[in-house]
XYZ file of N, CA and C in Angstrom:
510
model
N 0.685 -1.085 -0.034
C -0.035 -0.011 -0.214
C 0.927 1.306 -0.258
N 0.454 2.292 -0.783
C 0.828 3.518 -0.853
C 0.501 4.587 -1.124
N 0.748 5.765 -0.594
C -0.117 6.829 -0.609
C 0.773 7.715 -1.826
N -0.123 8.545 -2.796
C 0.448 9.265 -3.743
C -0.145 10.538 -3.890
N 0.352 11.141 -4.562
C 0.012 12.776 -4.727
C -0.263 12.783 -6.334
N -1.743 13.325 -6.609
C -2.269 13.091 -7.882
C -2.638 14.701 -8.422
N -1.668 14.573 -9.861
C -1.670 16.215 -10.403
C -2.785 16.096 -11.452
N -3.199 16.997 -11.753
C -4.139 17.456 -12.731
C -3.731 16.815 -14.326
N -4.066 16.201 -14.871
C -4.178 15.533 -16.268
C -3.545 14.140 -15.969
N -2.781 13.687 -16.742
C -2.173 12.556 -16.525
C -1.116 12.191 -15.563
N -1.485 11.153 -15.056
C -0.471 10.517 -13.772
C 0.237 9.399 -13.862
N 1.651 9.074 -13.938
C 1.985 7.670 -14.086
C 2.829 7.195 -12.945
N 2.655 5.823 -12.126
C 3.241 5.538 -11.253
C 4.076 4.131 -11.748
N 5.262 4.264 -10.959
C 6.022 2.993 -11.226
C 6.149 2.071 -9.762
N 6.087 1.259 -9.798
C 6.451 0.360 -8.578
C 7.139 -0.835 -8.675
N 7.878 -1.640 -7.649
C 8.724 -2.910 -7.763
C 8.027 -3.704 -6.984
N 8.214 -4.828 -7.119
C 7.713 -6.031 -6.364
C 8.284 -7.251 -6.326
N 8.640 -8.257 -5.476
C 9.154 -9.520 -5.454
C 8.028 -10.399 -5.369
N 7.868 -11.556 -6.187
C 6.435 -12.383 -6.253
C 7.455 -13.484 -5.201
N 6.304 -13.845 -4.143
C 6.568 -14.901 -2.905
C 6.342 -16.038 -3.439
N 5.757 -16.072 -4.333
C 5.346 -17.600 -4.963
C 4.974 -17.464 -6.330
N 4.905 -18.619 -6.857
C 4.395 -18.371 -8.433
C 3.068 -18.867 -8.239
N 2.577 -18.355 -9.827
C 1.127 -18.510 -9.746
C 0.462 -17.131 -10.445
N -0.730 -16.989 -10.196
C -1.557 -15.649 -10.639
C -1.294 -14.569 -9.370
N -0.960 -13.459 -9.732
C -0.461 -12.401 -9.051
C -1.499 -11.222 -8.979
N -2.460 -10.587 -8.243
C -3.219 -9.719 -8.440
C -2.751 -8.683 -7.776
N -2.737 -7.358 -8.681
C -2.365 -5.866 -8.322
C -4.015 -5.228 -8.638
N -3.938 -4.564 -7.382
C -5.194 -3.382 -7.540
C -4.704 -1.998 -7.246
N -5.223 -0.894 -7.818
C -5.069 0.202 -7.758
C -6.298 1.007 -7.120
N -6.525 1.678 -6.398
C -7.686 2.133 -5.652
C -7.621 3.713 -5.581
N -8.387 4.519 -5.923
C -8.354 6.043 -5.714
C -9.475 6.196 -4.676
N -8.799 7.095 -3.407
C -9.465 7.077 -2.178
C -9.804 8.630 -2.271
N -10.867 9.241 -2.639
C -10.862 10.784 -2.494
C -12.232 10.920 -1.637
N -12.053 11.954 -0.839
C -13.111 12.329 0.350
C -14.169 12.953 -0.207
N -14.169 13.801 -1.626
C -15.454 14.190 -2.062
C -15.919 13.546 -3.125
N -15.623 12.262 -3.421
C -16.131 11.957 -4.572
C -17.357 10.769 -4.230
N -18.251 11.251 -4.663
C -19.819 10.379 -4.485
C -19.920 8.960 -5.311
N -19.057 9.072 -6.304
C -19.370 7.781 -7.043
C -18.096 7.086 -7.281
N -18.255 6.229 -6.428
C -16.479 5.500 -6.192
C -16.714 4.240 -7.039
N -17.787 3.879 -7.938
C -18.028 2.816 -8.791
C -16.595 2.825 -9.778
N -16.031 3.809 -10.002
C -15.040 3.848 -11.195
C -13.665 4.024 -10.437
N -13.489 3.706 -9.275
C -12.278 4.138 -8.650
C -11.199 2.942 -8.314
N -11.576 1.844 -8.980
C -10.602 0.621 -8.662
C -10.388 0.090 -10.024
N -9.087 -0.399 -10.007
C -8.660 -1.191 -11.109
C -7.678 -2.131 -10.939
N -8.069 -3.289 -11.409
C -6.886 -4.199 -10.819
C -6.875 -5.036 -12.500
N -5.261 -5.560 -12.161
C -4.293 -6.084 -13.204
C -3.841 -7.548 -12.484
N -3.712 -8.669 -13.324
C -2.778 -9.578 -13.093
C -1.317 -10.101 -13.588
N -0.691 -10.834 -12.930
C 0.249 -11.318 -13.447
C 0.747 -12.658 -13.484
N 1.161 -13.601 -14.232
C 1.347 -14.862 -14.011
C 2.866 -14.978 -13.804
N 3.250 -15.392 -12.438
C 4.341 -15.507 -12.455
C 4.818 -16.906 -12.221
N 5.895 -17.209 -13.424
C 6.015 -18.796 -13.593
C 6.925 -19.402 -12.833
N 7.777 -19.187 -12.115
C 8.443 -20.184 -11.393
C 8.789 -21.304 -11.855
N 9.429 -22.323 -10.842
C 9.872 -23.476 -11.502
C 8.442 -24.407 -11.925
N 8.516 -24.660 -13.392
C 7.750 -25.407 -14.133
C 6.969 -26.654 -12.805
N 5.768 -26.648 -12.982
C 5.060 -27.941 -12.347
C 4.390 -28.603 -13.159
N 4.582 -30.019 -13.403
C 3.778 -30.780 -14.017
C 2.796 -31.885 -13.479
N 1.674 -32.061 -13.576
C 0.913 -33.209 -12.941
C 1.064 -34.343 -13.786
N 1.661 -35.430 -13.202
C 1.526 -36.375 -13.803
C 0.336 -37.566 -13.285
N -0.090 -37.747 -14.619
C -1.310 -39.010 -13.924
C -1.020 -40.181 -14.844
N -0.744 -41.105 -13.571
C -0.506 -42.670 -14.123
C -1.393 -43.746 -14.293
N -1.865 -44.190 -15.386
C -2.896 -45.208 -15.219
C -2.745 -46.397 -14.137
N -1.582 -46.902 -13.776
C -1.015 -47.473 -12.932
C -0.062 -47.458 -12.456
N 0.122 -47.392 -10.748
C 1.662 -46.735 -10.417
C 2.805 -47.481 -11.054
N 3.734 -46.501 -11.354
C 4.629 -46.810 -12.334
C 4.820 -46.382 -13.647
N 3.574 -46.320 -14.077
C 3.637 -46.236 -15.733
C 4.050 -44.801 -15.965
N 4.229 -43.948 -15.529
C 5.030 -42.668 -15.755
C 6.542 -42.778 -14.898
N 7.083 -44.001 -14.495
C 8.430 -43.539 -13.947
C 9.376 -42.957 -14.339
N 9.667 -43.238 -15.952
C 10.481 -42.658 -16.648
C 10.533 -41.365 -17.224
N 8.872 -41.151 -17.437
C 8.983 -39.521 -17.585
C 8.942 -38.638 -16.338
N 8.750 -38.970 -15.123
C 8.946 -38.291 -14.045
C 10.526 -38.013 -13.766
N 11.134 -38.993 -13.873
C 12.463 -38.988 -13.721
C 13.322 -37.913 -14.852
N 12.734 -37.985 -16.035
C 13.139 -37.029 -17.191
C 12.515 -35.576 -16.725
N 11.592 -35.701 -16.258
C 10.836 -34.077 -15.835
C 11.692 -33.594 -14.869
N 11.935 -34.510 -13.615
C 12.698 -34.063 -12.751
C 14.667 -33.560 -12.986
N 14.671 -34.279 -14.006
C 16.279 -34.236 -14.240
C 16.373 -32.779 -14.949
N 15.247 -32.381 -15.570
C 15.559 -30.976 -16.156
C 14.999 -29.955 -14.982
N 14.540 -29.988 -13.945
C 14.499 -29.080 -13.006
C 13.039 -29.042 -12.682
N 11.889 -29.772 -13.580
C 10.781 -29.351 -13.044
C 10.173 -30.271 -11.828
N 9.218 -29.665 -11.391
C 8.515 -30.342 -10.316
C 7.293 -31.003 -10.771
N 7.108 -32.226 -10.218
C 6.399 -32.858 -10.525
C 5.341 -33.857 -9.408
N 4.274 -33.712 -9.634
C 3.083 -34.294 -8.955
C 2.802 -35.469 -9.569
N 2.742 -36.590 -8.792
C 2.247 -37.896 -9.387
C 0.654 -38.289 -8.990
N -0.177 -38.696 -9.820
C -1.425 -39.051 -9.149
C -2.076 -40.027 -9.738
N -2.977 -40.872 -9.515
C -3.634 -42.044 -10.100
C -4.877 -41.265 -10.832
N -5.700 -42.115 -11.477
C -6.987 -40.972 -12.217
C -7.761 -40.767 -11.195
N -8.090 -41.762 -10.500
C -9.214 -41.354 -9.117
C -8.662 -40.056 -8.455
N -7.424 -39.962 -8.343
C -7.231 -38.533 -7.561
C -7.284 -37.203 -8.677
N -7.507 -37.307 -9.823
C -7.223 -36.426 -10.405
C -8.410 -35.310 -10.062
N -8.072 -33.935 -10.271
C -8.922 -32.700 -9.894
C -10.077 -32.936 -10.926
N -11.315 -32.654 -10.295
C -12.545 -32.618 -11.459
C -13.027 -31.165 -11.752
N -12.139 -29.873 -11.584
C -12.027 -28.744 -12.185
C -11.043 -27.934 -12.368
N -10.964 -27.274 -13.723
C -9.905 -26.720 -14.264
C -9.235 -25.677 -12.980
N -9.673 -25.217 -12.169
C -9.113 -24.065 -11.563
C -8.119 -24.802 -10.691
N -8.597 -26.187 -10.137
C -7.453 -27.045 -9.597
C -6.342 -27.304 -10.149
N -6.416 -27.093 -11.957
C -5.241 -27.707 -12.373
C -4.352 -26.399 -12.873
N -4.783 -25.212 -12.426
C -4.168 -24.066 -12.684
C -2.773 -23.919 -12.392
N -2.631 -24.357 -11.252
C -1.195 -24.409 -10.837
C -0.186 -25.375 -11.537
N -0.713 -26.018 -12.368
C 0.337 -26.564 -13.219
C 0.526 -26.264 -14.490
N 1.838 -26.287 -15.064
C 2.069 -25.740 -16.454
C 1.544 -26.922 -17.217
N 1.543 -28.164 -16.923
C 1.437 -29.301 -18.242
C 0.603 -30.223 -17.257
N -0.186 -31.264 -18.139
C -0.224 -32.602 -17.186
C -0.212 -33.648 -18.387
N 0.634 -34.603 -17.925
C 0.813 -35.827 -18.388
C 0.117 -36.812 -18.325
N -0.578 -37.580 -19.308
C -1.481 -38.754 -18.784
C -0.605 -39.902 -19.468
N -0.174 -40.578 -18.623
C 0.647 -41.894 -18.916
C -0.341 -42.991 -18.795
N -0.385 -43.850 -19.978
C -1.172 -45.066 -20.135
C -2.539 -44.765 -19.253
N -3.277 -43.575 -19.372
C -4.404 -43.331 -18.521
C -5.912 -43.895 -19.339
N -6.664 -44.702 -18.708
C -8.083 -45.105 -19.355
C -8.836 -44.271 -19.280
N -9.824 -43.628 -20.389
C -10.410 -42.422 -19.957
C -11.906 -42.921 -18.979
N -12.265 -44.201 -18.851
C -13.013 -44.587 -18.106
C -12.429 -44.300 -16.502
N -11.091 -44.682 -16.153
C -10.574 -44.608 -14.994
C -10.668 -42.926 -14.728
N -10.516 -41.832 -15.502
C -10.696 -40.549 -15.192
C -11.806 -40.010 -15.012
N -12.921 -40.505 -15.705
C -14.081 -40.140 -15.573
C -14.758 -38.908 -16.449
N -15.835 -38.796 -16.514
C -16.312 -37.309 -17.559
C -16.174 -36.175 -16.796
N -16.062 -36.057 -15.430
C -15.918 -34.749 -14.666
C -14.435 -34.191 -14.967
N -13.384 -35.321 -14.915
C -12.107 -34.966 -14.849
C -11.812 -34.680 -16.515
N -12.297 -35.476 -17.291
C -11.739 -35.053 -18.640
C -12.550 -33.732 -19.012
N -13.511 -33.056 -18.809
C -14.135 -32.012 -19.129
C -13.134 -30.856 -18.179
N -13.072 -31.182 -16.803
C -11.719 -30.079 -16.318
C -10.269 -30.285 -17.125
N -9.956 -31.306 -17.475
C -8.616 -31.232 -18.232
C -9.049 -30.399 -19.641
N -10.182 -30.738 -20.287
C -10.471 -29.786 -21.445
C -10.375 -28.757 -21.436
N -10.975 -27.876 -20.258
C -11.089 -26.441 -19.925
C -9.586 -26.085 -19.651
N -8.725 -26.925 -18.826
C -7.506 -26.260 -18.537
C -6.824 -26.252 -19.923
N -6.887 -27.219 -20.862
C -6.209 -27.285 -22.050
C -6.510 -25.865 -22.835
N -7.882 -25.786 -23.133
C -8.576 -24.866 -24.138
C -8.485 -23.566 -23.383
N -8.800 -23.093 -22.295
C -9.252 -22.131 -21.805
C -8.168 -21.255 -20.820
N -7.233 -22.319 -20.133
C -6.332 -22.160 -19.126
C -4.756 -21.693 -20.187
N -4.943 -22.540 -20.996
C -3.728 -22.619 -22.051
C -2.516 -23.914 -21.666
N -2.900 -24.635 -20.493
C -2.246 -25.587 -20.086
C -1.589 -26.667 -20.986
N -0.623 -27.260 -20.924
C -0.127 -28.099 -22.212
C -0.771 -29.667 -21.715
N -0.953 -30.615 -22.620
C -1.222 -31.777 -22.391
C -0.411 -32.616 -23.129
N -0.018 -33.987 -22.748
C 0.897 -34.623 -23.340
C 0.283 -36.355 -22.905
N -0.232 -37.017 -23.953
C -0.642 -38.256 -23.562
C 0.331 -39.309 -23.956
N 0.986 -40.227 -22.891
C 1.831 -41.400 -23.424
C 0.849 -42.657 -23.556
N 1.045 -43.412 -24.400
C 0.270 -44.722 -25.092
C 0.944 -45.805 -24.245
N -0.124 -46.472 -24.203
C 0.001 -47.714 -23.492
C -1.267 -48.825 -23.916
N -0.877 -49.724 -23.110
C -2.264 -50.941 -23.063
C -3.593 -50.508 -22.514
N -3.417 -49.189 -21.913
C -5.007 -48.677 -21.428
C -5.156 -47.162 -21.871
N -4.880 -46.839 -23.057
C -4.656 -45.520 -23.484
C -5.190 -45.482 -25.158
N -5.566 -44.356 -25.566
C -6.181 -44.254 -27.410
C -7.023 -45.368 -27.601
N -6.849 -46.033 -28.216
C -8.350 -47.347 -28.736
C -8.714 -48.196 -27.665
N -7.474 -48.446 -27.061
C -7.638 -49.525 -25.986
C -8.358 -48.759 -24.849
N -8.012 -47.532 -24.429
C -8.586 -46.832 -23.298
C -9.808 -46.058 -23.376
N -10.229 -46.340 -24.168
C -11.751 -45.975 -24.680
C -11.871 -44.275 -24.927
N -10.854 -44.007 -25.527
C -10.772 -42.333 -25.930
C -11.681 -42.086 -27.069
N -12.251 -43.277 -27.899
C -13.015 -43.095 -29.281
C -14.242 -42.167 -28.800
N -14.251 -41.077 -29.513
C -15.944 -40.291 -29.387
C -15.703 -39.378 -28.034
N -14.664 -39.644 -27.025
C -14.644 -38.774 -25.946
C -14.041 -37.109 -26.126
N -14.319 -36.532 -25.076
C -13.570 -35.304 -25.113
C -11.885 -35.200 -25.108
N -11.414 -36.162 -24.737
C -10.341 -36.602 -24.947
C -9.645 -36.839 -26.147
N -10.725 -37.564 -26.774
C -9.940 -37.708 -28.281
C -10.015 -36.312 -28.880
N -11.048 -35.536 -28.914
C -11.092 -34.125 -29.363
C -9.692 -33.464 -29.123
N -9.051 -33.386 -28.035
C -8.079 -32.609 -27.609
C -6.876 -32.962 -28.438
N -7.088 -34.463 -28.670
C -5.570 -34.943 -29.155
C -5.333 -34.438 -30.879
N -4.287 -34.717 -31.263
C -4.110 -34.116 -32.462
C -3.986 -35.395 -33.573
N -4.613 -36.495 -32.974
C -4.725 -37.851 -33.736
C -6.119 -38.222 -33.594
N -6.468 -39.363 -34.419
C -7.669 -39.845 -34.529
C -7.690 -41.298 -33.708
N -8.767 -41.996 -33.222
C -8.488 -43.079 -32.324
C -8.866 -44.043 -33.673
N -9.725 -43.804 -34.595
C -10.121 -44.789 -35.313
C -9.737 -44.828 -36.521
N -9.687 -45.923 -37.253
C -8.884 -45.704 -38.759
C -9.872 -45.427 -39.706
N -9.509 -44.192 -40.203
C -10.264 -43.087 -41.266
C -10.474 -43.752 -42.328
N -9.938 -44.501 -43.057
C -9.994 -45.019 -44.275
C -9.896 -46.698 -44.233
N -10.685 -47.476 -44.095
C -10.673 -48.917 -44.042
C -10.393 -49.592 -45.242
N -10.792 -48.591 -46.373
C -10.806 -49.422 -47.589
C -9.237 -49.325 -48.101
N -8.319 -48.537 -47.497
C -6.995 -48.720 -47.997
C -5.987 -49.655 -47.503
N -6.760 -50.597 -46.601
C -5.622 -51.205 -45.947
C -5.534 -52.490 -46.829
N -4.360 -52.853 -47.077
C -4.139 -54.327 -47.706
C -4.608 -55.343 -47.508
N -4.722 -56.197 -48.497
C -5.676 -57.498 -48.333
C -4.288 -58.508 -47.546
N -5.070 -59.208 -46.836
C -4.187 -60.388 -45.922
C -4.519 -61.505 -46.663
N -3.601 -62.607 -46.957
C -4.098 -63.879 -47.068
C -3.386 -64.748 -46.105
N -3.817 -65.720 -45.897
C -3.116 -66.947 -44.904
C -2.925 -68.115 -45.428
């Protein structure tokens, strides 16, 4: 909080601040004047996204599915939190604290519709990154076909042109 003196015309003020934590920091300027009867326009807020150490949420289909990915991410200095699908947050706001989410061999049914919608919001609206690692419980085998999870990926789960498949003889 700082008290300032306003002059007639345009006024500019600079300040410095050191962020104590990573995440979204909100700054608010408020004009308090004794003779002002219309205070509805006396406040303005702005925010800044302080990056800090990149945080990654690693969701493993089964414990250990993301072990190698976790090791690689930590080796380059990222903070990694590991969860199972049942522990996945059910709203995008809870995912705001992560810069990226990695699904390591995760079945869509194990995530559930609410978690998939939260993930979709985090990716599309909050700009969080998404990496999906394959395995025996992901993509087509993990029930991604027709889900919002399939829509987020740059691949399709189904074979698009079955007529182009070569014939097989036994």
